[in-house]
Amino acid sequence: MNDDKEEAFTGFWDRKRKVGLFGKILSSEKEELVSVNLSNSPFFWNLNKTEYKILLHRESTEITLKAVNAYKGHWTFLYGTDSYDFYFHQGHKKSLFRNGNQVAKHDKGKVNFWDYDSGFIVADNEENKLLLLALFLTFDMGESMDGDINIDLGNLMAGVKSYDSNWYPK
């Protein structure tokens, strides 16, 4: 955060039989700040589209991410009074829009060592940092890296929206 190298948060994901796929973000003191869970809605409610639930513990807020086009990587959710759209682009690039305006972008490395991958988030200052981390953790869950050196090319096709490499935060 702000180019500070000191660890502020730790995120991880796991899979357990009774819980399924989940992720957590912890503070440096190991306090649970965010939980992410994968859930599938019954077909008669939501046409069997995948949903993710993000719980921001300090705010006691639950956010439901819904697929608009899961195949091309377009997801939507409400947070407070704002409507958000989350887009996947070619490679590992992702972008976040609030009420139609871009507020964040993300990218991560193609080559990773052991079970650790690294990435970066660039965002407007007023965006909730834990929510940003939760979003990017959500779509990293389930990616298994069991070698010493792992190569992940990411999304090989373009998404529904073009990536704006010239966008910078306010």
PDB file of C-alpha atoms in Angstrom:
ATOM      1  CA  MET A   1       0.000   0.000   0.000  1.00  0.00           C
ATOM      2  CA  ASN A   2       1.473   3.365  -1.083  1.00  0.00           C
ATOM      3  CA  ASP A   3       4.612   1.472  -2.215  1.00  0.00           C
ATOM      4  CA  ASP A   4       5.217   0.412   1.401  1.00  0.00           C
ATOM      5  CA  LYS A   5       6.894  -3.000   1.489  1.00  0.00           C
ATOM      6  CA  GLU A   6       5.582  -3.916   4.948  1.00  0.00           C
ATOM      7  CA  GLU A   7       2.879  -6.600   4.909  1.00  0.00           C
ATOM      8  CA  ALA A   8      -0.535  -5.184   5.774  1.00  0.00           C
ATOM      9  CA  PHE A   9      -2.790  -8.145   4.926  1.00  0.00           C
ATOM     10  CA  THR A  10      -2.473 -11.840   4.126  1.00  0.00           C
ATOM     11  CA  GLY A  11      -4.864 -13.629   1.807  1.00  0.00           C
ATOM     12  CA  PHE A  12      -5.284 -17.313   1.101  1.00  0.00           C
ATOM     13  CA  TRP A  13      -7.801 -19.751  -0.300  1.00  0.00           C
ATOM     14  CA  ASP A  14      -8.587 -23.363   0.477  1.00  0.00           C
ATOM     15  CA  ARG A  15     -11.149 -26.071  -0.234  1.00  0.00           C
ATOM     16  CA  LYS A  16     -12.867 -28.151   2.452  1.00  0.00           C
ATOM     17  CA  ARG A  17     -15.460 -30.838   1.976  1.00  0.00           C
ATOM     18  CA  LYS A  18     -18.310 -29.298   3.991  1.00  0.00           C
ATOM     19  CA  VAL A  19     -17.482 -25.658   3.223  1.00  0.00           C
ATOM     20  CA  GLY A  20     -16.338 -25.879  -0.405  1.00  0.00           C
ATOM     21  CA  LEU A  21     -14.049 -23.301  -1.983  1.00  0.00           C
ATOM     22  CA  PHE A  22     -13.349 -20.285   0.231  1.00  0.00           C
ATOM     23  CA  GLY A  23     -10.841 -17.506   0.793  1.00  0.00           C
ATOM     24  CA  LYS A  24      -9.887 -15.286   3.712  1.00  0.00           C
ATOM     25  CA  ILE A  25      -8.014 -12.041   4.238  1.00  0.00           C
ATOM     26  CA  LEU A  26      -6.307 -11.586   7.602  1.00  0.00           C
ATOM     27  CA  SER A  27      -4.673  -8.580   9.238  1.00  0.00           C
ATOM     28  CA  SER A  28      -1.006  -8.708  10.192  1.00  0.00           C
ATOM     29  CA  GLU A  29      -2.285  -9.627  13.703  1.00  0.00           C
ATOM     30  CA  LYS A  30      -4.179 -12.632  12.155  1.00  0.00           C
ATOM     31  CA  GLU A  31      -7.620 -11.042  12.667  1.00  0.00           C
ATOM     32  CA  GLU A  32     -10.110 -12.282  10.035  1.00  0.00           C
ATOM     33  CA  LEU A  33     -11.172  -9.247   8.017  1.00  0.00           C
ATOM     34  CA  VAL A  34     -12.824 -10.743   4.923  1.00  0.00           C
ATOM     35  CA  SER A  35     -14.359 -14.097   3.966  1.00  0.00           C
ATOM     36  CA  VAL A  36     -15.078 -15.157   0.388  1.00  0.00           C
ATOM     37  CA  ASN A  37     -17.277 -18.145  -0.451  1.00  0.00           C
ATOM     38  CA  LEU A  38     -18.264 -19.749  -3.736  1.00  0.00           C
ATOM     39  CA  SER A  39     -21.923 -20.657  -4.029  1.00  0.00           C
ATOM     40  CA  ASN A  40     -24.109 -21.988  -6.835  1.00  0.00           C
ATOM     41  CA  SER A  41     -27.721 -20.870  -7.000  1.00  0.00           C
ATOM     42  CA  PRO A  42     -30.388 -23.434  -7.835  1.00  0.00           C
ATOM     43  CA  PHE A  43     -31.223 -23.364 -11.543  1.00  0.00           C
ATOM     44  CA  PHE A  44     -34.805 -22.160 -10.997  1.00  0.00           C
ATOM     45  CA  TRP A  45     -33.617 -19.017  -9.148  1.00  0.00           C
ATOM     46  CA  ASN A  46     -30.697 -17.806 -11.178  1.00  0.00           C
ATOM     47  CA  LEU A  47     -30.315 -20.016 -14.238  1.00  0.00           C
ATOM     48  CA  ASN A  48     -27.477 -21.841 -12.452  1.00  0.00           C
ATOM     49  CA  LYS A  49     -25.098 -18.858 -12.645  1.00  0.00           C
ATOM     50  CA  THR A  50     -22.222 -18.948 -10.221  1.00  0.00           C
ATOM     51  CA  GLU A  51     -22.221 -16.477  -7.346  1.00  0.00           C
ATOM     52  CA  TYR A  52     -19.585 -15.457  -4.833  1.00  0.00           C
ATOM     53  CA  LYS A  53     -20.312 -14.062  -1.383  1.00  0.00           C
ATOM     54  CA  ILE A  54     -17.864 -11.576   0.145  1.00  0.00           C
ATOM     55  CA  LEU A  55     -18.278 -10.768   3.841  1.00  0.00           C
ATOM     56  CA  LEU A  56     -16.504  -7.644   5.126  1.00  0.00           C
ATOM     57  CA  HIS A  57     -16.396  -8.489   8.837  1.00  0.00           C
ATOM     58  CA  ARG A  58     -15.703  -5.040  10.320  1.00  0.00           C
ATOM     59  CA  GLU A  59     -18.586  -3.518   8.354  1.00  0.00           C
ATOM     60  CA  SER A  60     -20.870  -6.564   8.771  1.00  0.00           C
ATOM     61  CA  THR A  61     -21.545  -6.245   5.048  1.00  0.00           C
ATOM     62  CA  GLU A  62     -22.207  -9.129   2.666  1.00  0.00           C
ATOM     63  CA  ILE A  63     -21.711  -8.553  -1.058  1.00  0.00           C
ATOM     64  CA  THR A  64     -22.985 -10.949  -3.721  1.00  0.00           C
ATOM     65  CA  LEU A  65     -21.004 -11.077  -6.969  1.00  0.00           C
ATOM     66  CA  LYS A  66     -23.169 -12.256  -9.859  1.00  0.00           C
ATOM     67  CA  ALA A  67     -22.084 -13.315 -13.318  1.00  0.00           C
ATOM     68  CA  VAL A  68     -23.366 -11.214 -16.190  1.00  0.00           C
ATOM     69  CA  ASN A  69     -21.187 -13.192 -18.604  1.00  0.00           C
ATOM     70  CA  ALA A  70     -18.962 -15.635 -16.690  1.00  0.00           C
ATOM     71  CA  TYR A  71     -17.473 -17.002 -19.926  1.00  0.00           C
ATOM     72  CA  LYS A  72     -16.131 -13.584 -20.992  1.00  0.00           C
ATOM     73  CA  GLY A  73     -15.496 -12.369 -17.445  1.00  0.00           C
ATOM     74  CA  HIS A  74     -18.117  -9.762 -16.582  1.00  0.00           C
ATOM     75  CA  TRP A  75     -19.420  -9.714 -12.997  1.00  0.00           C
ATOM     76  CA  THR A  76     -21.582  -7.238 -11.136  1.00  0.00           C
ATOM     77  CA  PHE A  77     -22.448  -6.383  -7.522  1.00  0.00           C
ATOM     78  CA  LEU A  78     -23.905  -3.687  -5.298  1.00  0.00           C
ATOM     79  CA  TYR A  79     -21.959  -2.110  -2.437  1.00  0.00           C
ATOM     80  CA  GLY A  80     -23.789   0.529  -0.448  1.00  0.00           C
ATOM     81  CA  THR A  81     -25.673   2.660  -2.945  1.00  0.00           C
ATOM     82  CA  ASP A  82     -23.177   2.024  -5.758  1.00  0.00           C
ATOM     83  CA  SER A  83     -23.325  -0.435  -8.638  1.00  0.00           C
ATOM     84  CA  TYR A  84     -20.037  -2.109  -9.605  1.00  0.00           C
ATOM     85  CA  ASP A  85     -18.899  -3.967 -12.721  1.00  0.00           C
ATOM     86  CA  PHE A  86     -15.799  -6.168 -12.662  1.00  0.00           C
ATOM     87  CA  TYR A  87     -14.210  -7.114 -15.998  1.00  0.00           C
ATOM     88  CA  PHE A  88     -11.609  -9.663 -17.057  1.00  0.00           C
ATOM     89  CA  HIS A  89      -9.320  -8.783 -19.951  1.00  0.00           C
ATOM     90  CA  GLN A  90      -6.701 -10.698 -21.903  1.00  0.00           C
ATOM     91  CA  GLY A  91      -3.952 -12.161 -19.703  1.00  0.00           C
ATOM     92  CA  HIS A  92      -4.361 -11.399 -15.994  1.00  0.00           C
ATOM     93  CA  LYS A  93      -5.639  -7.860 -16.396  1.00  0.00           C
ATOM     94  CA  LYS A  94      -8.855  -6.943 -14.611  1.00  0.00           C
ATOM     95  CA  SER A  95     -10.667  -3.665 -14.073  1.00  0.00           C
ATOM     96  CA  LEU A  96     -13.359  -2.394 -11.716  1.00  0.00           C
ATOM     97  CA  PHE A  97     -15.998   0.223 -12.518  1.00  0.00           C
ATOM     98  CA  ARG A  98     -18.255   2.017 -10.031  1.00  0.00           C
ATOM     99  CA  ASN A  99     -21.420   3.553 -11.487  1.00  0.00           C
ATOM    100  CA  GLY A 100     -19.889   3.323 -14.973  1.00  0.00           C
ATOM    101  CA  ASN A 101     -16.536   4.965 -14.123  1.00  0.00           C
ATOM    102  CA  GLN A 102     -13.300   3.040 -13.766  1.00  0.00           C
ATOM    103  CA  VAL A 103     -11.954   3.079 -10.205  1.00  0.00           C
ATOM    104  CA  ALA A 104      -9.326   0.284 -10.176  1.00  0.00           C
ATOM    105  CA  LYS A 105      -7.195  -2.052 -12.258  1.00  0.00           C
ATOM    106  CA  HIS A 106      -5.260  -5.201 -11.443  1.00  0.00           C
ATOM    107  CA  ASP A 107      -2.586  -7.333 -13.035  1.00  0.00           C
ATOM    108  CA  LYS A 108      -0.414 -10.174 -11.827  1.00  0.00           C
ATOM    109  CA  GLY A 109       2.679 -11.998 -12.962  1.00  0.00           C
ATOM    110  CA  LYS A 110       2.687 -14.844 -15.472  1.00  0.00           C
ATOM    111  CA  VAL A 111       5.566 -16.647 -13.761  1.00  0.00           C
ATOM    112  CA  ASN A 112       5.221 -17.530 -10.080  1.00  0.00           C
ATOM    113  CA  PHE A 113       7.394 -19.432  -7.638  1.00  0.00           C
ATOM    114  CA  TRP A 114       5.860 -22.191  -5.505  1.00  0.00           C
ATOM    115  CA  ASP A 115       2.387 -21.371  -4.171  1.00  0.00           C
ATOM    116  CA  TYR A 116       2.871 -17.603  -4.264  1.00  0.00           C
ATOM    117  CA  ASP A 117       1.729 -15.337  -7.013  1.00  0.00           C
ATOM    118  CA  SER A 118       2.194 -11.613  -7.005  1.00  0.00           C
ATOM    119  CA  GLY A 119       0.193  -8.817  -8.493  1.00  0.00           C
ATOM    120  CA  PHE A 120      -0.675  -5.194  -8.054  1.00  0.00           C
ATOM    121  CA  ILE A 121      -3.799  -3.098  -7.671  1.00  0.00           C
ATOM    122  CA  VAL A 122      -3.992   0.529  -8.725  1.00  0.00           C
ATOM    123  CA  ALA A 123      -7.113   2.319  -7.451  1.00  0.00           C
ATOM    124  CA  ASP A 124      -8.699   5.614  -6.559  1.00  0.00           C
ATOM    125  CA  ASN A 125      -7.942   6.532  -2.929  1.00  0.00           C
ATOM    126  CA  GLU A 126     -11.574   6.410  -1.761  1.00  0.00           C
ATOM    127  CA  GLU A 127     -12.062   2.764  -2.762  1.00  0.00           C
ATOM    128  CA  ASN A 128     -12.342   0.184   0.023  1.00  0.00           C
ATOM    129  CA  LYS A 129      -8.968  -1.588   0.048  1.00  0.00           C
ATOM    130  CA  LEU A 130     -10.294  -4.776   1.623  1.00  0.00           C
ATOM    131  CA  LEU A 131     -13.031  -5.003  -0.995  1.00  0.00           C
ATOM    132  CA  LEU A 132     -10.430  -4.599  -3.768  1.00  0.00           C
ATOM    133  CA  LEU A 133      -8.279  -7.354  -2.290  1.00  0.00           C
ATOM    134  CA  ALA A 134     -11.328  -9.591  -1.837  1.00  0.00           C
ATOM    135  CA  LEU A 135     -12.335  -9.179  -5.488  1.00  0.00           C
ATOM    136  CA  PHE A 136      -8.959 -10.182  -6.802  1.00  0.00           C
ATOM    137  CA  LEU A 137      -8.685 -13.059  -4.296  1.00  0.00           C
ATOM    138  CA  THR A 138     -12.143 -14.253  -5.346  1.00  0.00           C
ATOM    139  CA  PHE A 139     -11.067 -14.900  -8.916  1.00  0.00           C
ATOM    140  CA  ASP A 140      -7.724 -16.383  -7.900  1.00  0.00           C
ATOM    141  CA  MET A 141      -9.362 -19.076  -5.756  1.00  0.00           C
ATOM    142  CA  GLY A 142      -9.057 -22.586  -7.122  1.00  0.00           C
ATOM    143  CA  GLU A 143      -5.922 -21.938  -9.168  1.00  0.00           C
ATOM    144  CA  SER A 144      -3.569 -24.692  -8.111  1.00  0.00           C
ATOM    145  CA  MET A 145       0.149 -24.198  -8.405  1.00  0.00           C
ATOM    146  CA  ASP A 146       2.009 -27.291  -7.326  1.00  0.00           C
ATOM    147  CA  GLY A 147       5.368 -26.862  -9.041  1.00  0.00           C
ATOM    148  CA  ASP A 148       8.461 -24.917  -8.065  1.00  0.00           C
ATOM    149  CA  ILE A 149       8.007 -22.551 -11.001  1.00  0.00           C
ATOM    150  CA  ASN A 150       4.521 -22.036 -12.415  1.00  0.00           C
ATOM    151  CA  ILE A 151       3.552 -20.326 -15.653  1.00  0.00           C
ATOM    152  CA  ASP A 152       0.003 -19.028 -15.988  1.00  0.00           C
ATOM    153  CA  LEU A 153      -0.889 -17.118 -19.159  1.00  0.00           C
ATOM    154  CA  GLY A 154      -4.281 -16.097 -17.799  1.00  0.00           C
ATOM    155  CA  ASN A 155      -7.256 -15.351 -20.012  1.00  0.00           C
ATOM    156  CA  LEU A 156      -6.328 -16.128 -23.630  1.00  0.00           C
ATOM    157  CA  MET A 157      -9.235 -14.242 -25.192  1.00  0.00           C
ATOM    158  CA  ALA A 158     -10.453 -10.684 -24.856  1.00  0.00           C
ATOM    159  CA  GLY A 159     -13.335  -9.943 -22.506  1.00  0.00           C
ATOM    160  CA  VAL A 160     -16.512  -7.939 -23.094  1.00  0.00           C
ATOM    161  CA  LYS A 161     -14.776  -4.600 -22.456  1.00  0.00           C
ATOM    162  CA  SER A 162     -11.395  -3.345 -23.669  1.00  0.00           C
ATOM    163  CA  TYR A 163      -8.630  -2.818 -21.117  1.00  0.00           C
ATOM    164  CA  ASP A 164      -7.604   0.822 -20.725  1.00  0.00           C
ATOM    165  CA  SER A 165      -3.844   0.742 -20.145  1.00  0.00           C
ATOM    166  CA  ASN A 166      -3.796   4.567 -19.964  1.00  0.00           C
ATOM    167  CA  TRP A 167      -6.186   4.759 -16.978  1.00  0.00           C
ATOM    168  CA  TYR A 168      -4.706   6.139 -13.757  1.00  0.00           C
ATOM    169  CA  PRO A 169      -6.460   6.889 -10.462  1.00  0.00           C
ATOM    170  CA  LYS A 170      -7.666  10.320  -9.446  1.00  0.00           C
TER     171      LYS A 170
END
